[in-house]
Amino acid sequence: MDFNPYAIIVAAIVPIFIGFVWYNPKTFGNAWMKASGVTEEQLKKGNMAVIFGVTLVLSFLLAFFIQTLTTHQMGAFSLMGGDPELAKPSYHAFMEDYKDAFRTYKHGALHGVLAGVFLFFPVIAINALFERRSWKYIFINSGYWIVSFAAMGAIVCGWV
């Protein structure tokens, strides 16, 4: 199983960069602030070093998770127990036949979008509904994660 730590690192940084654009006042920032009830004064009170530091750590977790959704070979890797030296010959035969199958940026982006739409959109929507947030709030935040997961999925799947 090809594991590229650089892909994980770059994918973990992606949500921060997309967030700079997505939540910028010239894109969805003002609409998000209005929908969430957050003021500029409240935003200025946050400790940005802590916020971005924790965001980066959590983004690493997401990058590892999205790899299991985008890279089909991870399923075989997990079934054999993690040590290729102890794997049965069928694992090695499978990996020889399918080593790079579906390992493309396009395939990773597709699975990233699917994860965003079918896993994270429902979670964000459910929480927002109970918080009495608007659909605008739900779509702004869900859209951010769908785009982020598409980019993250493309990176971890395609960068072999």
Coordinates of N, CA, C and O in Angstrom, one line a residue:
M1 N 0.9 -1.2 0.0 CA 0.0 0.0 0.0 C 0.9 1.2 0.0 O 1.7 1.4 0.9
D2 N 0.7 2.0 -1.0 CA 1.5 3.3 -1.1 C 0.9 4.3 -0.1 O -0.3 4.6 -0.3
F3 N 1.7 4.8 0.8 CA 1.2 5.8 1.7 C 2.1 7.0 1.5 O 3.3 6.9 1.6
N4 N 1.5 8.1 1.2 CA 2.3 9.3 0.9 C 2.0 10.3 2.0 O 1.0 11.0 2.0
P5 N 3.0 10.5 3.0 CA 2.7 11.4 4.1 C 2.6 12.9 3.6 O 1.9 13.7 4.2
Y6 N 3.3 13.2 2.5 CA 3.2 14.5 2.0 C 1.7 14.9 1.5 O 1.2 16.0 1.7
A7 N 1.1 13.9 1.0 CA -0.3 14.1 0.6 C -1.2 14.3 1.8 O -2.1 15.2 1.7
I8 N -1.0 13.6 2.9 CA -1.8 13.8 4.1 C -1.5 15.3 4.6 O -2.4 16.0 5.0
I9 N -0.3 15.7 4.6 CA 0.1 17.0 5.1 C -0.6 18.1 4.3 O -1.2 19.0 4.8
V10 N -0.5 18.0 3.0 CA -1.1 19.0 2.1 C -2.6 19.0 2.2 O -3.2 20.0 2.3
A11 N -3.2 17.8 2.3 CA -4.6 17.7 2.4 C -5.1 18.3 3.7 O -6.2 18.8 3.8
A12 N -4.3 18.2 4.8 CA -4.7 18.7 6.1 C -4.7 20.3 6.0 O -5.4 20.9 6.8
I13 N -3.9 20.8 5.2 CA -3.8 22.3 5.1 C -4.9 22.8 4.2 O -5.3 24.0 4.4
V14 N -5.5 22.0 3.4 CA -6.5 22.5 2.4 C -7.7 23.2 3.1 O -8.1 24.2 2.6
P15 N -8.3 22.6 4.1 CA -9.5 23.3 4.7 C -9.2 24.7 5.2 O -10.0 25.6 5.1
I16 N -8.0 25.0 5.6 CA -7.6 26.3 6.0 C -7.6 27.3 4.8 O -8.2 28.4 4.9
F17 N -7.0 26.9 3.7 CA -6.9 27.7 2.6 C -8.3 27.9 1.9 O -8.6 29.1 1.6
I18 N -9.1 26.9 1.9 CA -10.4 27.0 1.3 C -11.2 27.9 2.2 O -12.0 28.7 1.8
G19 N -11.1 27.8 3.5 CA -11.8 28.6 4.5 C -11.5 30.1 4.3 O -12.4 30.9 4.5
F20 N -10.2 30.4 4.0 CA -9.8 31.8 3.8 C -10.7 32.4 2.6 O -11.1 33.5 2.7
V21 N -10.9 31.6 1.6 CA -11.6 32.1 0.4 C -13.1 32.0 0.7 O -13.9 32.9 0.5
W22 N -13.6 30.9 1.3 CA -15.0 30.6 1.4 C -15.7 31.6 2.4 O -16.7 32.1 2.2
Y23 N -15.0 31.8 3.5 CA -15.6 32.7 4.6 C -15.1 34.1 4.5 O -15.3 34.9 5.4
N24 N -14.4 34.5 3.4 CA -14.0 35.9 3.1 C -15.3 36.7 2.9 O -16.3 36.2 2.3
P25 N -15.3 38.0 3.4 CA -16.5 38.8 3.2 C -16.8 39.0 1.7 O -18.0 39.2 1.4
K26 N -15.9 38.8 0.8 CA -16.2 39.0 -0.7 C -16.9 37.7 -1.2 O -17.4 37.7 -2.4
T27 N -16.9 36.6 -0.5 CA -17.6 35.4 -1.0 C -18.8 35.1 -0.1 O -19.8 35.8 -0.2
F28 N -18.6 34.2 0.9 CA -19.8 33.9 1.8 C -19.6 34.4 3.2 O -20.5 34.1 4.1
G29 N -18.6 35.1 3.5 CA -18.3 35.6 4.9 C -19.4 36.4 5.5 O -19.8 36.1 6.6
N30 N -19.9 37.4 4.8 CA -20.9 38.3 5.4 C -22.2 37.5 5.5 O -22.9 37.6 6.5
A31 N -22.6 36.7 4.5 CA -23.8 35.9 4.7 C -23.7 34.9 5.8 O -24.6 34.7 6.5
W32 N -22.5 34.3 6.0 CA -22.3 33.3 7.1 C -22.4 34.0 8.4 O -23.0 33.5 9.3
M33 N -21.8 35.2 8.5 CA -21.8 35.9 9.8 C -23.3 36.3 10.1 O -23.7 36.1 11.3
K34 N -24.1 36.7 9.2 CA -25.5 37.0 9.4 C -26.3 35.8 9.8 O -27.0 35.8 10.7
A35 N -26.0 34.7 9.0 CA -26.8 33.5 9.3 C -26.4 32.8 10.6 O -27.2 32.2 11.3
S36 N -25.2 33.0 11.1 CA -24.7 32.4 12.3 C -24.9 33.3 13.5 O -24.8 32.9 14.7
G37 N -25.2 34.6 13.2 CA -25.4 35.5 14.3 C -24.0 36.0 15.0 O -24.0 36.4 16.1
V38 N -23.0 35.9 14.2 CA -21.6 36.3 14.7 C -21.3 37.7 14.2 O -21.5 38.0 13.0
T39 N -20.8 38.5 15.1 CA -20.3 39.8 14.7 C -18.8 39.9 14.5 O -18.1 39.0 14.9
E40 N -18.4 40.9 13.8 CA -16.9 41.1 13.6 C -16.2 41.2 14.9 O -15.1 40.7 15.1
E41 N -16.8 41.9 15.9 CA -16.2 42.1 17.2 C -16.0 40.7 17.9 O -15.0 40.5 18.5
Q42 N -17.0 39.8 17.8 CA -16.9 38.5 18.3 C -15.7 37.7 17.7 O -15.0 37.0 18.3
L43 N -15.6 37.8 16.4 CA -14.6 37.1 15.7 C -13.2 37.6 16.1 O -12.2 36.8 16.1
K44 N -13.1 38.9 16.4 CA -11.8 39.4 16.8 C -11.3 39.0 18.1 O -10.2 39.0 18.5
K45 N -12.3 38.5 19.0 CA -11.9 38.1 20.3 C -11.3 36.8 20.4 O -10.7 36.4 21.4
G46 N -11.4 35.9 19.4 CA -10.8 34.6 19.4 C -9.3 34.6 19.3 O -8.7 35.5 18.8
N47 N -8.7 33.6 20.0 CA -7.3 33.3 19.9 C -7.0 32.6 18.6 O -7.2 31.4 18.5
M48 N -6.5 33.3 17.6 CA -6.4 32.8 16.3 C -5.3 31.7 16.2 O -5.4 30.7 15.5
A49 N -4.3 31.8 17.0 CA -3.2 30.7 17.1 C -3.8 29.4 17.6 O -3.6 28.3 17.0
V50 N -4.6 29.5 18.6 CA -5.3 28.2 19.1 C -6.3 27.7 18.1 O -6.4 26.5 17.8
I51 N -7.1 28.6 17.5 CA -8.1 28.2 16.5 C -7.5 27.5 15.3 O -7.9 26.4 14.9
F52 N -6.4 28.1 14.7 CA -5.8 27.5 13.6 C -5.0 26.3 14.0 O -4.9 25.3 13.2
G53 N -4.4 26.3 15.1 CA -3.6 25.1 15.6 C -4.5 23.9 15.8 O -4.2 22.8 15.3
V54 N -5.6 24.1 16.4 CA -6.6 23.0 16.6 C -7.2 22.6 15.3 O -7.4 21.4 15.0
T55 N -7.5 23.5 14.4 CA -8.0 23.3 13.1 C -7.1 22.4 12.3 O -7.5 21.4 11.7
L56 N -5.8 22.7 12.4 CA -4.8 21.9 11.6 C -4.7 20.4 12.2 O -4.7 19.5 11.4
V57 N -4.8 20.3 13.5 CA -4.7 18.9 14.1 C -6.0 18.1 13.7 O -5.9 17.0 13.3
L58 N -7.1 18.8 13.8 CA -8.4 18.1 13.4 C -8.4 17.8 11.9 O -8.9 16.8 11.4
S59 N -7.8 18.7 11.1 CA -7.7 18.5 9.6 C -6.8 17.3 9.3 O -7.1 16.6 8.3
F60 N -5.8 17.0 10.1 CA -5.0 15.8 9.9 C -5.8 14.6 10.1 O -5.8 13.6 9.4
L61 N -6.7 14.6 11.1 CA -7.6 13.5 11.4 C -8.5 13.3 10.2 O -8.7 12.1 9.7
L62 N -9.0 14.3 9.6 CA -9.9 14.3 8.5 C -9.2 13.7 7.3 O -9.7 13.0 6.5
A63 N -7.9 14.2 7.1 CA -7.1 13.7 5.9 C -6.9 12.2 6.0 O -7.0 11.5 5.0
F64 N -6.6 11.7 7.2 CA -6.5 10.2 7.3 C -7.8 9.5 7.1 O -7.8 8.5 6.4
F65 N -8.9 10.1 7.5 CA -10.2 9.5 7.4 C -10.6 9.5 5.9 O -11.1 8.5 5.4
I66 N -10.4 10.6 5.2 CA -10.8 10.7 3.8 C -10.0 9.7 2.9 O -10.5 9.2 1.9
Q67 N -8.8 9.4 3.4 CA -8.0 8.4 2.6 C -8.7 7.1 2.6 O -8.7 6.4 1.6
T68 N -9.3 6.7 3.7 CA -10.0 5.4 3.7 C -11.3 5.4 2.9 O -11.7 4.3 2.4
L69 N -11.8 6.5 2.6 CA -13.0 6.6 1.7 C -12.7 6.7 0.2 O -13.4 6.3 -0.6
T70 N -11.5 7.2 -0.1 CA -11.2 7.5 -1.5 C -10.3 6.4 -2.1 O -10.3 6.2 -3.3
T71 N -9.5 5.8 -1.3 CA -8.5 4.8 -1.8 C -9.0 3.4 -1.5 O -9.0 2.9 -0.3
H72 N -9.5 2.7 -2.5 CA -10.1 1.4 -2.3 C -9.1 0.4 -1.7 O -9.5 -0.6 -1.0
Q73 N -7.8 0.5 -2.0 CA -6.8 -0.4 -1.5 C -6.7 -0.4 0.0 O -6.2 -1.3 0.6
M74 N -7.2 0.7 0.6 CA -7.1 0.8 2.1 C -8.0 -0.3 2.7 O -7.7 -0.8 3.8
G75 N -9.1 -0.8 2.1 CA -9.9 -1.9 2.6 C -9.1 -3.1 2.6 O -9.1 -3.9 3.7
A76 N -8.4 -3.5 1.6 CA -7.6 -4.7 1.6 C -6.4 -4.6 2.6 O -6.1 -5.5 3.3
F77 N -5.9 -3.4 2.7 CA -4.8 -3.1 3.6 C -5.3 -3.3 5.1 O -4.6 -4.0 5.9
S78 N -6.5 -2.9 5.4 CA -7.0 -3.0 6.7 C -7.3 -4.5 7.0 O -7.2 -4.9 8.2
L79 N -7.8 -5.2 6.0 CA -8.1 -6.6 6.2 C -7.0 -7.5 6.5 O -7.1 -8.5 7.3
M80 N -5.8 -7.2 6.0 CA -4.7 -8.1 6.2 C -3.9 -7.8 7.6 O -3.0 -8.5 7.9
G81 N -4.4 -6.8 8.3 CA -3.8 -6.6 9.6 C -2.7 -5.5 9.8 O -2.3 -5.3 10.9
G82 N -2.3 -4.9 8.7 CA -1.4 -3.8 8.8 C 0.1 -4.1 8.5 O 0.9 -3.3 8.3
D83 N 0.5 -5.4 8.6 CA 1.9 -5.8 8.3 C 1.9 -6.6 7.0 O 1.6 -7.8 7.0
P84 N 2.3 -6.0 5.9 CA 2.4 -6.7 4.6 C 3.2 -8.0 4.7 O 3.0 -8.9 3.9
E85 N 4.2 -8.0 5.5 CA 5.1 -9.2 5.6 C 4.4 -10.4 6.1 O 4.7 -11.5 5.8
L86 N 3.3 -10.2 6.9 CA 2.5 -11.3 7.5 C 1.3 -11.6 6.7 O 0.5 -12.5 7.1
A87 N 1.0 -10.9 5.6 CA -0.2 -11.0 4.9 C -0.2 -12.3 4.1 O 0.9 -12.9 3.7
K88 N -1.4 -12.8 3.8 CA -1.5 -14.0 3.0 C -1.2 -13.7 1.5 O -1.3 -12.6 1.1
P89 N -0.9 -14.7 0.8 CA -0.5 -14.5 -0.7 C -1.7 -13.8 -1.4 O -1.4 -13.1 -2.4
S90 N -2.9 -14.0 -1.0 CA -4.0 -13.4 -1.7 C -3.9 -11.9 -1.6 O -4.3 -11.2 -2.6
Y91 N -3.5 -11.4 -0.5 CA -3.3 -9.9 -0.4 C -2.3 -9.4 -1.4 O -2.6 -8.4 -2.1
H92 N -1.2 -10.1 -1.5 CA -0.1 -9.6 -2.4 C -0.6 -9.7 -3.8 O -0.3 -8.8 -4.7
A93 N -1.4 -10.8 -4.2 CA -1.9 -10.9 -5.5 C -2.9 -9.8 -5.8 O -2.9 -9.2 -6.9
F94 N -3.8 -9.5 -4.8 CA -4.7 -8.4 -5.0 C -4.0 -7.1 -5.3 O -4.4 -6.3 -6.2
M95 N -3.0 -6.8 -4.4 CA -2.3 -5.5 -4.6 C -1.6 -5.5 -5.9 O -1.4 -4.4 -6.4
E96 N -1.0 -6.6 -6.3 CA -0.3 -6.6 -7.6 C -1.3 -6.3 -8.7 O -1.0 -5.5 -9.6
D97 N -2.5 -6.8 -8.7 CA -3.5 -6.6 -9.7 C -4.1 -5.2 -9.7 O -4.4 -4.7 -10.7
Y98 N -4.3 -4.7 -8.5 CA -5.1 -3.5 -8.3 C -4.4 -2.4 -7.6 O -5.0 -1.4 -7.1
K99 N -3.1 -2.4 -7.6 CA -2.2 -1.5 -6.9 C -2.6 0.0 -7.1 O -2.8 0.7 -6.2
D100 N -2.7 0.4 -8.4 CA -3.0 1.8 -8.7 C -4.4 2.0 -9.3 O -4.7 3.0 -9.8
A101 N -5.3 1.0 -9.2 CA -6.6 1.1 -9.7 C -7.4 2.2 -9.0 O -7.4 2.2 -7.8
F102 N -8.0 3.0 -9.7 CA -8.8 4.2 -9.2 C -8.0 5.1 -8.3 O -8.6 5.7 -7.4
R103 N -6.7 5.2 -8.5 CA -5.9 6.1 -7.8 C -5.7 7.3 -8.6 O -4.6 7.6 -9.1
T104 N -6.7 8.1 -8.8 CA -6.6 9.4 -9.6 C -7.2 10.5 -8.7 O -7.9 10.3 -7.8
Y105 N -6.8 11.7 -9.1 CA -7.3 12.9 -8.5 C -8.8 13.0 -8.7 O -9.6 13.3 -7.8
K106 N -9.3 12.7 -9.9 CA -10.7 12.7 -10.2 C -11.5 11.8 -9.3 O -12.6 12.1 -8.8
H107 N -11.0 10.6 -9.2 CA -11.7 9.6 -8.3 C -11.8 10.0 -6.9 O -12.8 9.9 -6.2
G108 N -10.6 10.5 -6.4 CA -10.6 11.0 -5.0 C -11.5 12.2 -4.8 O -12.2 12.3 -3.8
A109 N -11.6 13.1 -5.8 CA -12.5 14.2 -5.6 C -14.0 13.8 -5.6 O -14.8 14.3 -4.8
L110 N -14.3 12.8 -6.5 CA -15.7 12.2 -6.5 C -16.0 11.7 -5.1 O -17.1 12.0 -4.5
H111 N -15.2 10.9 -4.5 CA -15.5 10.3 -3.2 C -15.5 11.4 -2.1 O -16.2 11.2 -1.1
G112 N -14.7 12.4 -2.3 CA -14.7 13.5 -1.3 C -16.0 14.2 -1.4 O -16.6 14.5 -0.3
V113 N -16.6 14.5 -2.6 CA -17.9 15.1 -2.7 C -19.0 14.2 -2.1 O -19.8 14.6 -1.4
L114 N -18.9 12.9 -2.4 CA -19.9 11.9 -1.8 C -19.8 11.9 -0.3 O -20.9 11.9 0.4
A115 N -18.6 11.9 0.3 CA -18.5 12.0 1.7 C -19.1 13.3 2.3 O -19.8 13.3 3.3
G116 N -18.8 14.4 1.6 CA -19.4 15.7 2.0 C -20.9 15.7 2.0 O -21.6 16.1 2.9
V117 N -21.5 15.2 0.9 CA -22.9 15.2 0.7 C -23.6 14.2 1.6 O -24.7 14.5 2.2
F118 N -23.1 13.0 1.6 CA -23.9 11.9 2.3 C -23.4 11.6 3.8 O -24.2 10.9 4.5
L119 N -22.3 12.2 4.2 CA -21.9 12.0 5.6 C -22.0 13.4 6.4 O -22.6 13.4 7.4
F120 N -21.3 14.4 5.8 CA -21.2 15.6 6.6 C -22.3 16.6 6.4 O -22.7 17.3 7.4
F121 N -22.9 16.7 5.3 CA -24.1 17.5 5.1 C -25.2 17.1 6.1 O -25.8 18.0 6.8
P122 N -25.6 15.8 6.2 CA -26.6 15.5 7.2 C -26.2 15.8 8.6 O -27.1 16.3 9.4
V123 N -25.0 15.6 9.0 CA -24.6 16.0 10.4 C -24.7 17.5 10.6 O -25.2 17.9 11.6
I124 N -24.2 18.3 9.7 CA -24.3 19.7 9.8 C -25.7 20.1 9.8 O -26.1 21.0 10.7
A125 N -26.5 19.6 9.0 CA -28.0 20.0 8.9 C -28.7 19.6 10.1 O -29.5 20.4 10.7
I126 N -28.5 18.4 10.7 CA -29.2 18.0 11.9 C -28.8 18.9 13.1 O -29.7 19.4 13.8
N127 N -27.5 19.2 13.2 CA -27.1 20.1 14.3 C -27.7 21.4 14.1 O -28.2 22.0 15.1
A128 N -27.6 22.0 12.9 CA -28.2 23.3 12.7 C -29.7 23.4 12.9 O -30.2 24.4 13.4
L129 N -30.4 22.3 12.5 CA -31.8 22.4 12.7 C -32.2 22.4 14.2 O -33.1 23.2 14.6
F130 N -31.4 21.7 15.0 CA -31.7 21.7 16.5 C -31.2 23.0 17.1 O -31.7 23.5 18.1
E131 N -30.2 23.7 16.5 CA -29.8 25.0 16.9 C -30.6 26.1 16.4 O -30.3 27.3 16.6
R132 N -31.6 25.8 15.6 CA -32.6 26.7 15.0 C -31.9 27.7 14.0 O -32.1 28.8 13.9
R133 N -30.9 27.1 13.2 CA -30.2 27.9 12.2 C -30.9 27.8 10.9 O -31.7 26.9 10.7
S134 N -30.6 28.7 10.0 CA -31.3 28.8 8.7 C -30.7 27.8 7.7 O -29.6 27.3 7.9
W135 N -31.4 27.5 6.6 CA -30.9 26.7 5.6 C -29.7 27.4 4.9 O -28.8 26.7 4.4
K136 N -29.7 28.7 4.9 CA -28.5 29.4 4.3 C -27.3 29.0 5.1 O -26.2 28.8 4.5
Y137 N -27.4 29.0 6.4 CA -26.3 28.6 7.3 C -25.8 27.2 7.0 O -24.7 26.9 6.8
I138 N -26.8 26.3 6.8 CA -26.5 24.9 6.6 C -25.8 24.8 5.2 O -24.8 24.1 5.1
F139 N -26.3 25.4 4.2 CA -25.7 25.3 2.9 C -24.3 26.0 2.8 O -23.4 25.5 2.1
I140 N -24.1 27.1 3.5 CA -22.8 27.7 3.5 C -21.8 26.8 4.1 O -20.7 26.5 3.5
N141 N -22.1 26.3 5.3 CA -21.1 25.4 6.0 C -21.0 24.1 5.3 O -19.8 23.5 5.2
S142 N -22.0 23.5 4.8 CA -22.0 22.2 4.1 C -21.2 22.4 2.8 O -20.4 21.5 2.4
G143 N -21.4 23.4 2.1 CA -20.7 23.7 0.8 C -19.2 23.8 1.1 O -18.4 23.2 0.3
Y144 N -18.9 24.5 2.1 CA -17.4 24.6 2.5 C -16.8 23.2 2.7 O -15.7 22.9 2.1
W145 N -17.5 22.3 3.4 CA -16.9 21.0 3.6 C -17.0 20.1 2.4 O -16.1 19.3 2.2
I146 N -18.0 20.2 1.6 CA -18.0 19.4 0.4 C -16.9 19.8 -0.6 O -16.2 18.9 -1.1
V147 N -16.6 21.1 -0.7 CA -15.5 21.6 -1.5 C -14.2 21.1 -0.9 O -13.3 20.6 -1.6
S148 N -14.1 21.3 0.4 CA -12.8 20.9 1.1 C -12.6 19.4 1.0 O -11.4 19.0 0.7
F149 N -13.6 18.6 1.2 CA -13.4 17.1 1.0 C -13.1 16.7 -0.4 O -12.4 15.7 -0.6
A150 N -13.7 17.4 -1.4 CA -13.3 17.1 -2.8 C -11.9 17.3 -3.0 O -11.2 16.5 -3.6
A151 N -11.3 18.5 -2.5 CA -9.9 18.8 -2.7 C -9.1 17.8 -1.9 O -8.0 17.3 -2.4
M152 N -9.4 17.5 -0.7 CA -8.7 16.6 0.2 C -8.7 15.2 -0.4 O -7.6 14.5 -0.5
G153 N -9.8 14.8 -0.9 CA -9.9 13.4 -1.5 C -9.1 13.3 -2.7 O -8.4 12.3 -3.0
A154 N -9.1 14.4 -3.5 CA -8.3 14.4 -4.8 C -6.8 14.2 -4.4 O -6.1 13.4 -5.0
I155 N -6.4 14.9 -3.4 CA -5.0 14.9 -3.0 C -4.5 13.6 -2.5 O -3.6 13.0 -2.9
V156 N -5.3 13.0 -1.5 CA -4.8 11.8 -0.9 C -5.0 10.6 -1.8 O -4.3 9.6 -1.6
C157 N -5.9 10.6 -2.7 CA -6.1 9.5 -3.6 C -5.2 9.6 -4.9 O -4.7 8.6 -5.3
G158 N -5.1 10.8 -5.4 CA -4.3 10.9 -6.7 C -2.8 11.1 -6.5 O -2.1 10.7 -7.4
W159 N -2.4 11.6 -5.4 CA -1.0 11.8 -5.2 C -0.3 10.6 -4.7 O -0.1 10.3 -3.6
V160 N 0.1 9.7 -5.7 CA 0.7 8.4 -5.3 C 2.2 8.5 -5.4 O 2.7 9.1 -6.2

